[in-house]
Amino acid sequence: MNEFELIAHLCRGLPTNASTRVGPGDDCAVLDLGVPGRWLLFKTDAVVEGVHFAPETDPRGVGRKALARAFSDVAAMAGTPTHALVTLGTSGARGVTWLEAVYDGLAALARQFEVAVVGGETTRTSGPTFLSVSVLGWVAADRCVLRSGARAGDGLWVTGELGGSLESGRHLGFDPRLSEARWLAETVSVHAMIDLSDGLAGDLQHVLTASGVGAELFAEAIPVSRAARECARAGGKAALAAALADGEDFELLMAVPAAEAVRLRDGWHARFPDVRLSLIGKVTAGRELRVRDRGGTRRLELDGYVHFRQP
Amino acid sequence: MNEFELIAHLCRGLPTNASTRVGPGDDCAVLDLGVPGRWLLFKTDAVVEGVHFAPETDPRGVGRKALARAFSDVAAMAGTPTHALVTLGTSGARGVTWLEAVYDGLAALARQFEVAVVGGETTRTSGPTFLSVSVLGWVAADRCVLRSGARAGDGLWVTGELGGSLESGRHLGFDPRLSEARWLAETVSVHAMIDLSDGLAGDLQHVLTASGVGAELFAEAIPVSRAARECARAGGKAALAAALADGEDFELLMAVPAAEAVRLRDGWHARFPDVRLSLIGKVTAGRELRVRDRGGTRRLELDGYVHFRQP
């Protein structure tokens, strides 16, 4: 069982209630608390030393990343984050200066997006430092985008460039695509959206599974980052493989009706001239994930980045 | 710096916003989301293997405890929990059966209190297993009880019996005092309330600091648990010291105006005949925490249980 199968297995049969619009299995939980026209988004996420950041990473980057990851999940629903809570577990080997810098990085990002950090807890651990972040946010009830709405014929679009995020440091410094996601949901009919944390192939598969569809990717259209190309030249994995399988891009992947393609491209370039937007494939009726290049079409075997494997 | 000084230090200067009624430093954050007459409570908390549970602890108890701790914080504000999220970090040394049992324990408690578990995340760690839980809840805006409202002359009351929670297993199996807390807030003017997670002395000190007052405890009136008395007889610390300093009682401590003492005691026994309620002291104008026994009155030097010390 990999991470995704495991968590789906564990979440089977969890209790729900009438105010829960979306429970486990999407980027955020979606709750209807009775505020007219608005749903509350609720998300928790953790970063762990040795997994999501190296021991020598600038602690400001650690705090920033912990919060930015959760903001990216709010972006994937087209929402706006409003409040955050932090739990920090450490062995005490980290001095106060290090912990202050983690909080500084976190607070700076919160300020940038006008989010209140409404509490912190510390706890002891004998193991690596971890930082667990919970975030609340709002989304307009008629604009909330799930993973499950992709339909055959939709175009698949991705923001930015993919691959090499760990090598380039993007995983620490990225800006979550919050305004981009809101603009998208306001401008076109986004059928499905996800943020790319586990790699394009893996995250696209989440959308396909949730929507009960397949997809065909256009290999030449996938926007490969400079870092992934440089790594490939230096003897690392092929650049396309990096763009497909590297984790932690924190870009948006979405399914949009084909008829809205021109309006989307036009509007995007006017609104976000510095951010690439690429049409990288289409949703298909079959359940397979296939990739097409000059050599033909084949089934995509590449796994996304999987954080966790269970024996 | 101990855990409490550290977290207060780290939380200084965190960004806030207009919808935040209470930020860091109380049992939960309190948010006004525009729902008439109601505030949202928001809390995160973590349990770590080797700190909050032993490696051999029944995993159902681990899951239950992780959630019950957060519910206890909601109780301390006189609120009702509604939704929870779970993040589980593990090295993979724990098999699926163990993880399932953690979720089973957690889900059973959620069902008992009609709380929806709306998502789970797993992450890898090379260290001890940790379980971070986030909880949302509602509280009537005119019934929300903070730590900061204790006034000189108030009586100090505590539910249940204190000390020996780790030895008796209560820390795994306790029922959070949710209905008791709501009844209290509906029945008398609770000036301040906190749940006892760090030990009576330490948690009372949090209330005193937040309220800018002192207190005098009546040593003979402090309800010592059977487990604490048995430990003392077996050569452990004195039973009163255990009741003052042991952590993880998860009982309620509150400050109530003296004039309401009789009404409180009367109503409580009719409503909760099986739960002890003890008047254990009074709030004083000075800032000191003192304890009175047959030998006189002295300053209380005993520390509450402190999870975490920072070099």
Coordinates of C-alpha atoms in Angstrom, one line a residue:
Chain A
M1 CA 0.0 0.0 0.0
N2 CA 1.4 3.4 -0.9
E3 CA 0.7 6.7 1.0
F4 CA -2.5 7.4 -1.0
E5 CA -3.9 3.9 -0.8
L6 CA -3.1 3.8 2.9
I7 CA -4.9 7.1 3.7
A8 CA -7.9 6.2 1.6
H9 CA -8.1 2.9 3.5
L10 CA -7.8 4.6 6.9
C11 CA -10.4 7.3 6.1
R12 CA -13.0 4.7 5.1
G13 CA -16.0 4.9 7.5
L14 CA -14.9 8.0 9.4
P15 CA -17.9 9.7 11.0
T16 CA -19.4 12.7 9.1
N17 CA -22.2 15.2 9.8
A18 CA -24.7 17.4 8.0
S19 CA -22.4 20.5 7.7
T20 CA -19.7 18.6 6.0
R21 CA -19.8 19.2 2.2
V22 CA -16.5 17.5 1.4
G23 CA -14.7 15.1 3.8
P24 CA -11.4 13.2 3.3
G25 CA -9.9 12.9 -0.2
D26 CA -9.8 16.4 -1.6
D27 CA -7.2 19.2 -1.1
C28 CA -9.2 20.6 1.8
A29 CA -12.3 19.6 3.7
V30 CA -15.3 21.9 2.9
L31 CA -17.8 22.8 5.6
D32 CA -21.1 24.7 5.4
L33 CA -21.3 26.6 8.6
G34 CA -24.4 28.5 7.6
V35 CA -22.7 31.7 6.3
P36 CA -24.7 32.6 3.2
G37 CA -22.8 32.0 -0.1
R38 CA -19.6 30.9 1.6
W39 CA -18.0 27.6 2.6
L40 CA -15.2 27.1 5.1
L41 CA -12.1 25.3 4.0
F42 CA -10.2 23.3 6.6
K43 CA -6.7 21.7 6.0
T44 CA -3.9 20.3 8.1
D45 CA -0.4 19.4 6.8
A46 CA 3.0 18.6 8.3
V47 CA 6.6 19.0 7.3
V48 CA 9.3 16.8 8.9
E49 CA 13.0 17.3 9.1
G50 CA 14.8 14.8 6.8
V51 CA 11.7 14.4 4.6
H52 CA 10.5 17.9 3.7
F53 CA 13.5 19.9 4.7
A54 CA 17.1 19.2 5.4
P55 CA 18.6 19.7 8.9
E56 CA 20.7 22.6 7.5
T57 CA 17.8 24.4 5.7
D58 CA 17.4 28.0 6.6
P59 CA 14.7 27.9 9.3
R60 CA 12.9 30.8 7.8
G61 CA 12.4 28.7 4.7
V62 CA 11.1 25.8 6.9
G63 CA 8.4 27.9 8.5
R64 CA 7.5 29.5 5.2
K65 CA 7.2 26.2 3.5
A66 CA 5.1 24.6 6.2
L67 CA 2.5 27.3 5.8
A68 CA 2.8 27.8 2.0
R69 CA 2.0 24.1 1.5
A70 CA -1.3 24.5 3.3
F71 CA -2.1 27.7 1.4
S72 CA -1.4 25.9 -1.8
D73 CA -4.2 23.4 -0.8
V74 CA -6.5 26.3 -0.2
A75 CA -5.6 27.7 -3.6
A76 CA -6.5 24.3 -5.2
M77 CA -10.1 24.8 -4.1
A78 CA -10.1 28.5 -5.3
G79 CA -10.3 29.7 -1.7
T80 CA -8.7 32.4 0.5
P81 CA -6.9 31.4 3.6
T82 CA -7.8 33.4 6.8
H83 CA -6.4 31.8 9.9
A84 CA -3.6 29.3 10.8
L85 CA -2.4 27.4 13.8
V86 CA 1.0 25.9 14.3
T87 CA 2.3 22.8 16.3
L88 CA 6.0 22.5 16.5
G89 CA 7.7 19.3 17.8
T90 CA 11.4 19.4 18.6
S91 CA 13.9 17.5 20.7
G92 CA 15.3 20.6 22.3
A93 CA 18.5 20.3 20.2
R94 CA 17.3 23.4 18.3
G95 CA 18.0 26.6 20.1
V96 CA 15.5 29.4 20.6
T97 CA 17.1 31.4 17.7
W98 CA 16.3 28.6 15.3
L99 CA 12.7 28.3 16.5
E100 CA 12.3 32.1 16.3
A101 CA 13.5 32.0 12.7
V102 CA 10.9 29.3 11.8
Y103 CA 8.2 31.5 13.3
D104 CA 9.6 34.6 11.4
G105 CA 9.4 32.8 8.1
L106 CA 5.9 31.6 8.8
A107 CA 4.7 35.0 10.0
A108 CA 6.1 36.8 7.0
L109 CA 4.2 34.6 4.6
A110 CA 1.0 34.9 6.7
R111 CA 1.4 38.7 6.6
Q112 CA 1.8 38.6 2.8
F113 CA -1.5 36.9 2.5
E114 CA -3.3 38.7 5.4
V115 CA -3.7 35.5 7.4
A116 CA -3.9 35.6 11.2
V117 CA -1.7 33.1 13.0
V118 CA -3.9 32.5 16.0
G119 CA -1.9 30.0 18.1
G120 CA 1.1 27.8 18.5
E121 CA 1.9 24.8 20.5
T122 CA 5.2 23.2 21.2
T123 CA 5.8 19.6 22.1
R124 CA 8.8 17.5 22.8
T125 CA 9.9 14.6 20.5
S126 CA 13.0 12.5 20.6
G127 CA 13.0 12.4 16.8
P128 CA 13.4 14.9 14.0
T129 CA 11.7 18.3 14.2
F130 CA 8.2 18.5 12.8
L131 CA 5.9 21.4 12.1
S132 CA 2.2 20.7 11.7
V133 CA 0.0 23.6 10.3
S134 CA -3.7 23.9 10.2
V135 CA -5.4 26.5 8.0
L136 CA -8.9 27.8 7.6
G137 CA -10.1 29.7 4.6
W138 CA -13.2 30.9 2.8
V139 CA -14.5 30.0 -0.7
A140 CA -17.5 31.3 -2.5
A141 CA -19.9 28.3 -2.5
D142 CA -20.5 28.6 -6.2
R143 CA -16.8 28.8 -7.0
C144 CA -15.4 26.0 -5.0
V145 CA -13.4 23.6 -7.2
L146 CA -13.1 19.9 -6.3
R147 CA -10.9 17.2 -7.8
S148 CA -13.9 15.2 -9.0
G149 CA -15.4 17.3 -11.8
A150 CA -13.1 16.6 -14.8
R151 CA -15.0 15.4 -17.9
A152 CA -13.9 13.8 -21.1
G153 CA -13.0 16.5 -23.6
D154 CA -11.7 19.0 -21.0
G155 CA -8.4 20.6 -21.6
L156 CA -5.7 20.0 -18.9
W157 CA -3.8 23.1 -18.0
V158 CA -0.9 23.7 -15.7
T159 CA 0.6 26.9 -14.2
G160 CA 4.4 27.6 -14.1
E161 CA 7.1 25.1 -14.8
L162 CA 7.6 21.6 -13.4
G163 CA 10.4 19.5 -12.0
G164 CA 13.6 20.1 -10.1
S165 CA 11.8 22.0 -7.2
L166 CA 14.1 20.4 -4.5
E167 CA 17.2 21.2 -6.6
S168 CA 16.2 24.8 -7.3
G169 CA 15.0 25.6 -3.8
R170 CA 11.5 26.5 -5.2
H171 CA 10.0 24.1 -2.6
L172 CA 11.0 26.5 0.1
G173 CA 10.4 29.8 -1.6
F174 CA 7.3 29.3 -3.8
D175 CA 4.3 31.7 -3.7
P176 CA 1.1 29.7 -3.4
R177 CA -1.1 30.3 -6.5
L178 CA -3.9 31.9 -4.5
S179 CA -4.8 34.8 -6.7
E180 CA -4.3 32.8 -9.9
A181 CA -6.7 30.1 -8.6
R182 CA -9.4 32.6 -7.6
W183 CA -9.1 34.4 -11.0
L184 CA -9.4 31.0 -12.8
A185 CA -12.6 30.1 -10.9
E186 CA -14.0 33.5 -11.5
T187 CA -13.1 33.6 -15.2
V188 CA -13.7 30.1 -16.6
S189 CA -15.6 26.9 -15.6
V190 CA -12.9 25.1 -13.8
H191 CA -14.2 21.5 -13.7
A192 CA -11.4 20.1 -11.4
M193 CA -8.3 21.5 -9.8
I194 CA -5.4 20.2 -7.6
D195 CA -2.1 21.6 -6.5
L196 CA 1.0 19.7 -7.6
S197 CA 2.7 18.4 -4.4
D198 CA 3.3 14.8 -5.4
G199 CA 4.3 15.2 -9.0
L200 CA 2.3 15.8 -12.1
A201 CA 1.7 12.1 -12.9
G202 CA 0.6 11.3 -9.4
D203 CA -1.5 14.3 -8.8
L204 CA -3.2 14.1 -12.2
Q205 CA -4.0 10.5 -11.3
H206 CA -5.8 11.7 -8.1
V207 CA -8.0 14.0 -10.3
L208 CA -8.7 11.2 -12.8
T209 CA -9.6 8.7 -10.1
A210 CA -11.8 11.2 -8.3
S211 CA -13.5 12.1 -11.6
G212 CA -13.7 8.6 -13.0
V213 CA -12.0 9.5 -16.2
G214 CA -8.6 9.1 -18.0
A215 CA -6.2 11.5 -19.7
E216 CA -3.8 11.9 -22.5
L217 CA -0.8 14.2 -21.9
F218 CA 1.1 15.9 -24.7
A219 CA 4.7 15.3 -23.8
E220 CA 6.0 18.3 -25.8
A221 CA 3.7 20.7 -24.1
I222 CA 4.7 19.9 -20.6
P223 CA 6.6 22.9 -19.2
V224 CA 9.9 21.6 -17.9
S225 CA 11.7 23.9 -15.5
R226 CA 15.2 25.1 -16.1
A227 CA 16.3 23.3 -12.9
A228 CA 15.0 19.9 -14.2
R229 CA 16.8 20.5 -17.6
E230 CA 20.1 21.4 -15.8
C231 CA 19.8 18.3 -13.6
A232 CA 19.3 16.2 -16.7
R233 CA 22.3 17.7 -18.4
A234 CA 24.4 17.0 -15.2
G235 CA 23.4 13.3 -15.5
G236 CA 20.2 13.3 -13.4
K237 CA 16.9 11.8 -14.6
A238 CA 15.5 12.9 -18.0
A239 CA 14.0 16.4 -17.8
L240 CA 10.5 15.2 -18.8
A241 CA 10.6 12.4 -16.2
A242 CA 11.4 15.1 -13.6
A243 CA 8.5 17.2 -14.7
L244 CA 6.2 14.2 -14.5
A245 CA 7.4 12.7 -11.3
D246 CA 9.2 15.2 -9.1
G247 CA 7.2 16.4 -6.2
E248 CA 6.7 19.8 -4.6
D249 CA 6.1 22.0 -7.6
F250 CA 3.1 23.6 -5.9
E251 CA 1.7 24.7 -9.3
L252 CA -2.0 24.3 -10.2
L253 CA -3.3 21.6 -12.5
M254 CA -6.9 22.1 -13.8
A255 CA -9.5 20.7 -16.2
V256 CA -11.3 23.3 -18.2
P257 CA -13.9 22.8 -21.0
A258 CA -12.3 22.9 -24.4
A259 CA -14.6 25.7 -25.5
E260 CA -13.1 28.0 -22.9
A261 CA -9.5 27.5 -24.0
V262 CA -9.1 30.7 -26.0
R263 CA -10.8 32.9 -23.4
L264 CA -8.6 31.3 -20.7
R265 CA -5.3 31.8 -22.6
D266 CA -6.2 35.4 -23.5
G267 CA -7.3 36.5 -20.1
W268 CA -4.4 34.8 -18.3
H269 CA -1.8 36.6 -20.3
A270 CA -3.4 39.9 -19.6
R271 CA -3.7 39.2 -15.9
F272 CA -0.6 37.1 -15.1
P273 CA 2.0 38.1 -17.8
D274 CA 4.9 36.6 -15.8
V275 CA 3.4 33.2 -15.1
R276 CA 3.4 30.5 -17.7
L277 CA 0.1 28.7 -18.4
S278 CA 0.3 25.5 -20.5
L279 CA -2.3 23.3 -22.2
I280 CA -0.7 19.9 -21.5
G281 CA -3.3 17.4 -22.4
K282 CA -6.9 16.4 -22.5
V283 CA -9.3 14.4 -20.4
T284 CA -10.5 11.1 -22.0
A285 CA -13.4 8.8 -21.3
G286 CA -11.2 5.7 -20.7
R287 CA -9.6 5.3 -17.2
E288 CA -6.0 5.2 -18.4
L289 CA -3.4 7.9 -18.1
R290 CA -1.5 8.0 -21.4
V291 CA 1.2 10.2 -22.8
R292 CA 1.7 11.2 -26.5
D293 CA 4.9 12.1 -28.0
R294 CA 6.4 12.0 -31.6
G295 CA 6.8 8.2 -31.1
G296 CA 3.1 7.6 -30.5
T297 CA 0.9 7.2 -27.4
R298 CA 1.8 4.9 -24.5
R299 CA 0.6 4.3 -21.0
L300 CA 2.3 6.4 -18.4
E301 CA 4.1 4.2 -15.9
L302 CA 6.0 6.9 -14.0
D303 CA 4.9 7.2 -10.4
G304 CA 4.5 10.6 -8.9
Y305 CA 6.6 11.3 -5.8
V306 CA 5.3 9.1 -3.0
H307 CA 6.2 10.4 0.4
F308 CA 5.5 7.2 2.3
R309 CA 5.4 3.5 1.6
Q310 CA 3.8 1.1 4.1
P311 CA 5.1 -2.4 4.3
Chain B
M1 CA 12.9 29.1 29.1
N2 CA 10.2 26.5 29.8
E3 CA 7.5 25.4 27.2
F4 CA 5.1 28.2 28.2
E5 CA 7.6 31.0 28.2
L6 CA 9.0 29.7 24.9
I7 CA 5.6 29.6 23.2
A8 CA 4.6 33.0 24.5
H9 CA 7.9 34.3 23.2
L10 CA 7.4 32.8 19.8
C11 CA 3.8 34.0 19.5
R12 CA 4.7 37.6 20.2
G13 CA 4.0 39.7 17.1
L14 CA 2.2 37.1 15.1
P15 CA -0.1 38.6 12.5
T16 CA -3.8 38.9 13.4
N17 CA -7.0 40.1 11.7
A18 CA -10.4 41.6 12.3
S19 CA -12.2 38.3 12.7
T20 CA -9.9 37.0 15.4
R21 CA -11.5 37.5 18.9
V22 CA -8.8 35.5 20.8
G23 CA -5.4 34.6 19.3
P24 CA -2.6 32.7 20.9
G25 CA -2.6 32.0 24.7
D26 CA -5.9 30.5 25.5
D27 CA -7.2 26.9 25.2
C28 CA -8.5 27.6 21.7
A29 CA -8.4 30.4 19.2
V30 CA -11.8 32.2 19.0
L31 CA -13.0 33.5 15.6
D32 CA -16.0 35.6 14.7
L33 CA -17.0 34.4 11.2
G34 CA -20.1 36.4 11.0
V35 CA -22.5 33.7 12.2
P36 CA -25.0 35.6 14.5
G37 CA -24.5 34.7 18.2
R38 CA -21.8 32.1 17.6
W39 CA -18.0 32.0 17.6
L40 CA -15.8 29.4 16.0
L41 CA -13.2 27.6 18.2
F42 CA -10.0 26.4 16.5
K43 CA -7.4 24.3 18.1
T44 CA -4.4 22.1 17.2
D45 CA -2.6 19.6 19.4
A46 CA -0.1 16.7 19.0
V47 CA 0.7 13.5 20.8
V48 CA 4.2 12.0 20.4
E49 CA 5.3 8.4 21.0
G50 CA 7.6 8.3 24.1
V51 CA 6.2 11.6 25.4
H52 CA 2.4 11.3 25.4
F53 CA 2.1 7.5 24.9
A54 CA 4.4 4.6 25.3
P55 CA 5.4 2.5 22.3
E56 CA 3.4 -0.5 23.7
T57 CA 0.2 1.5 24.4
D58 CA -3.0 0.1 22.8
P59 CA -3.2 2.1 19.5
R60 CA -7.0 2.6 20.0
G61 CA -6.0 4.5 23.2
V62 CA -3.5 6.6 21.3
G63 CA -6.0 7.7 18.7
R64 CA -8.6 8.4 21.3
K65 CA -6.3 10.4 23.5
A66 CA -5.1 12.6 20.5
L67 CA -8.6 13.7 19.8
A68 CA -9.8 13.8 23.4
R69 CA -7.1 16.3 24.4
A70 CA -8.3 18.7 21.7
F71 CA -11.9 18.2 22.8
S72 CA -10.9 19.0 26.3
D73 CA -9.6 22.3 25.1
V74 CA -12.9 23.0 23.4
A75 CA -14.6 22.1 26.7
A76 CA -12.4 24.7 28.5
M77 CA -14.1 27.4 26.4
A78 CA -17.6 25.9 27.0
G79 CA -17.8 25.0 23.4
T80 CA -19.0 22.0 21.3
P81 CA -16.6 20.3 18.8
T82 CA -17.9 19.7 15.3
H83 CA -15.1 18.8 12.9
A84 CA -11.6 17.3 13.2
L85 CA -8.6 16.7 10.9
V86 CA -5.7 14.3 11.6
T87 CA -2.1 14.2 10.5
L88 CA -0.1 11.0 11.3
G89 CA 3.6 10.8 11.0
T90 CA 5.2 7.4 11.2
S91 CA 8.4 5.7 10.2
G92 CA 6.7 2.8 8.5
A93 CA 7.7 0.5 11.3
R94 CA 4.1 0.5 12.4
G95 CA 2.0 -1.9 10.3
V96 CA -1.4 -1.1 8.8
T97 CA -3.2 -2.9 11.6
W98 CA -1.6 -0.5 14.2
L99 CA -2.6 2.5 12.1
E100 CA -6.1 1.2 11.6
A101 CA -6.5 0.8 15.4
V102 CA -5.4 4.4 16.0
Y103 CA -8.1 5.6 13.5
D104 CA -10.6 3.2 15.1
G105 CA -10.0 4.7 18.6
L106 CA -10.2 8.2 17.2
A107 CA -13.3 7.6 15.1
A108 CA -15.1 6.0 18.1
L109 CA -14.6 9.1 20.2
A110 CA -15.6 11.4 17.4
R111 CA -18.8 9.4 17.0
Q112 CA -19.5 9.6 20.7
F113 CA -19.5 13.4 20.5
E114 CA -21.0 13.6 17.0
V115 CA -17.9 15.1 15.5
A116 CA -17.0 14.7 11.8
V117 CA -13.5 13.6 11.0
V118 CA -13.1 15.3 7.7
G119 CA -9.6 14.3 6.6
G120 CA -6.4 12.6 7.3
E121 CA -2.8 13.0 6.1
T122 CA 0.1 10.6 6.6
T123 CA 3.7 11.7 6.4
R124 CA 7.0 9.9 6.8
T125 CA 9.3 10.5 9.7
S126 CA 12.5 8.8 10.8
G127 CA 11.6 9.4 14.4
P128 CA 8.8 8.4 16.8
T129 CA 5.2 8.3 15.6
F130 CA 3.3 11.5 16.1
L131 CA -0.4 12.4 15.7
S132 CA -1.4 16.0 15.2
V133 CA -5.1 16.8 15.5
S134 CA -7.0 20.0 14.6
V135 CA -10.5 20.6 15.9
L136 CA -13.2 23.1 15.1
G137 CA -16.1 23.8 17.4
W138 CA -18.9 26.3 18.2
V139 CA -19.5 28.3 21.3
A140 CA -22.3 30.7 22.0
A141 CA -20.7 34.2 21.8
D142 CA -22.2 35.2 25.2
R143 CA -21.0 31.9 26.9
C144 CA -17.5 31.7 25.7
V145 CA -15.2 31.4 28.8
L146 CA -11.5 32.6 28.6
R147 CA -8.6 32.2 31.0
S148 CA -8.4 35.9 31.7
G149 CA -11.6 36.7 33.6
A150 CA -10.8 35.5 37.2
R151 CA -11.4 38.2 39.8
A152 CA -10.4 38.5 43.5
G153 CA -13.0 36.9 45.6
D154 CA -14.0 34.2 43.1
G155 CA -14.1 30.6 44.3
L156 CA -11.8 28.1 42.5
W157 CA -13.5 24.9 41.6
V158 CA -12.3 21.7 40.0
T159 CA -14.1 18.7 38.5
G160 CA -13.2 15.1 39.3
E161 CA -10.0 13.9 41.1
L162 CA -6.4 14.9 40.4
G163 CA -3.1 13.1 40.1
G164 CA -1.9 9.7 39.0
S165 CA -3.5 10.0 35.5
L166 CA -0.5 8.3 33.8
E167 CA -0.4 5.5 36.4
S168 CA -4.2 4.8 36.3
G169 CA -4.5 5.0 32.5
R170 CA -7.0 7.9 32.8
H171 CA -4.9 9.9 30.3
L172 CA -5.9 7.5 27.6
G173 CA -9.5 6.8 28.5
F174 CA -10.9 10.1 29.9
D175 CA -14.1 11.6 28.6
P176 CA -13.6 15.3 27.9
R177 CA -15.8 17.4 30.1
L178 CA -17.9 18.9 27.3
S179 CA -21.4 18.6 28.7
E180 CA -20.2 19.6 32.2
A181 CA -18.5 22.8 30.8
R182 CA -21.5 23.8 28.7
W183 CA -23.8 23.3 31.8
L184 CA -21.4 25.4 33.9
A185 CA -21.4 28.3 31.4
E186 CA -25.2 28.1 31.2
T187 CA -25.8 27.9 34.9
V188 CA -23.4 30.2 36.6
S189 CA -21.1 33.2 35.7
V190 CA -17.9 31.3 35.0
H191 CA -15.3 34.1 35.1
A192 CA -12.4 31.9 33.8
M193 CA -11.9 28.2 32.9
I194 CA -9.0 26.0 31.8
D195 CA -8.6 22.2 31.3
L196 CA -5.9 20.6 33.4
S197 CA -3.4 19.2 31.1
D198 CA -0.2 20.4 32.7
G199 CA -1.1 19.9 36.4
L200 CA -3.2 21.9 38.7
A201 CA -0.4 24.2 39.9
G202 CA 0.8 25.0 36.4
D203 CA -2.6 25.4 34.8
L204 CA -3.9 27.6 37.7
Q205 CA -0.9 29.7 37.2
H206 CA -1.9 30.2 33.5
V207 CA -5.3 31.5 34.7
L208 CA -3.7 33.8 37.3
T209 CA -1.2 35.2 34.8
A210 CA -3.9 35.8 32.2
S211 CA -6.2 37.4 34.7
G212 CA -3.6 39.4 36.6
V213 CA -4.5 38.0 40.0
G214 CA -3.3 35.5 42.6
A215 CA -4.8 32.6 44.4
E216 CA -4.9 30.7 47.7
L217 CA -5.5 26.9 47.5
F218 CA -7.0 24.9 50.4
A219 CA -4.7 21.9 50.6
E220 CA -7.3 19.7 52.4
A221 CA -10.0 20.4 49.8
I222 CA -7.9 19.3 46.7
P223 CA -9.5 16.1 45.5
V224 CA -6.7 13.6 45.3
S225 CA -7.3 10.5 43.1
R226 CA -7.1 7.0 44.3
A227 CA -4.2 6.3 41.9
A228 CA -2.2 9.2 43.3
R229 CA -2.8 7.9 46.9
E230 CA -1.8 4.4 45.9
C231 CA 1.4 5.7 44.2
A232 CA 2.2 7.6 47.4
R233 CA 1.7 4.5 49.6
A234 CA 4.0 2.6 47.2
G235 CA 6.8 5.1 47.8
G236 CA 6.0 7.5 45.0
K237 CA 5.6 11.3 45.5
A238 CA 3.2 12.6 48.1
A239 CA -0.4 12.3 47.0
L240 CA -1.0 16.1 47.3
A241 CA 2.1 16.8 45.3
A242 CA 0.8 14.5 42.6
A243 CA -2.6 16.2 42.6
L244 CA -0.8 19.6 42.3
A245 CA 1.8 18.7 39.7
D246 CA 0.9 15.6 37.7
G247 CA -0.2 16.4 34.2
E248 CA -3.0 15.0 32.0
D249 CA -5.9 15.1 34.4
F250 CA -8.1 16.7 31.8
E251 CA -10.5 18.0 34.4
L252 CA -11.9 21.5 34.4
L253 CA -10.6 24.3 36.7
M254 CA -12.8 27.4 37.0
A255 CA -13.3 30.7 38.8
V256 CA -16.9 31.4 39.8
P257 CA -18.2 34.4 41.8
A258 CA -18.5 33.5 45.6
A259 CA -22.2 34.5 45.5
E260 CA -22.9 31.6 43.1
A261 CA -21.2 28.9 45.2
V262 CA -24.4 27.4 46.7
R263 CA -26.3 27.4 43.4
L264 CA -23.4 25.8 41.6
R265 CA -23.0 23.0 44.2
D266 CA -26.7 22.3 44.3
G267 CA -27.3 22.2 40.6
W268 CA -24.1 20.2 39.9
H269 CA -25.1 17.4 42.1
A270 CA -28.5 17.1 40.5
R271 CA -27.1 17.2 37.0
F272 CA -23.8 15.3 37.4
P273 CA -24.3 13.0 40.5
D274 CA -21.3 10.8 39.6
V275 CA -18.7 13.6 39.0
R276 CA -17.0 15.2 42.0
L277 CA -17.0 19.0 42.1
S278 CA -14.7 20.6 44.7
L279 CA -14.2 24.2 45.9
I280 CA -10.4 24.2 46.3
G281 CA -9.5 27.8 46.9
K282 CA -10.1 31.4 46.1
V283 CA -8.8 34.1 43.8
T284 CA -6.8 36.9 45.6
A285 CA -5.8 40.4 44.6
G286 CA -2.0 39.7 45.0
R287 CA -0.2 37.9 42.2
E288 CA 1.1 35.0 44.3
L289 CA -0.1 31.5 44.2
R290 CA -0.3 30.3 47.8
V291 CA -1.4 27.1 49.5
R292 CA -3.0 26.9 53.0
D293 CA -3.0 23.8 55.2
R294 CA -3.1 23.2 58.9
G295 CA 0.5 24.5 59.2
G296 CA -0.4 27.9 57.7
T297 CA -0.1 29.5 54.3
R298 CA 3.0 29.2 52.1
R299 CA 3.9 30.1 48.6
L300 CA 3.4 27.2 46.2
E301 CA 6.8 26.2 44.7
L302 CA 5.7 23.1 42.9
D303 CA 5.8 23.3 39.1
G304 CA 3.1 21.8 37.0
Y305 CA 4.1 19.1 34.6
V306 CA 6.2 20.9 31.9
H307 CA 6.3 18.9 28.6
F308 CA 9.3 20.7 27.2
R309 CA 12.3 22.5 28.4
Q310 CA 14.4 24.6 26.0
P311 CA 18.1 25.1 26.7

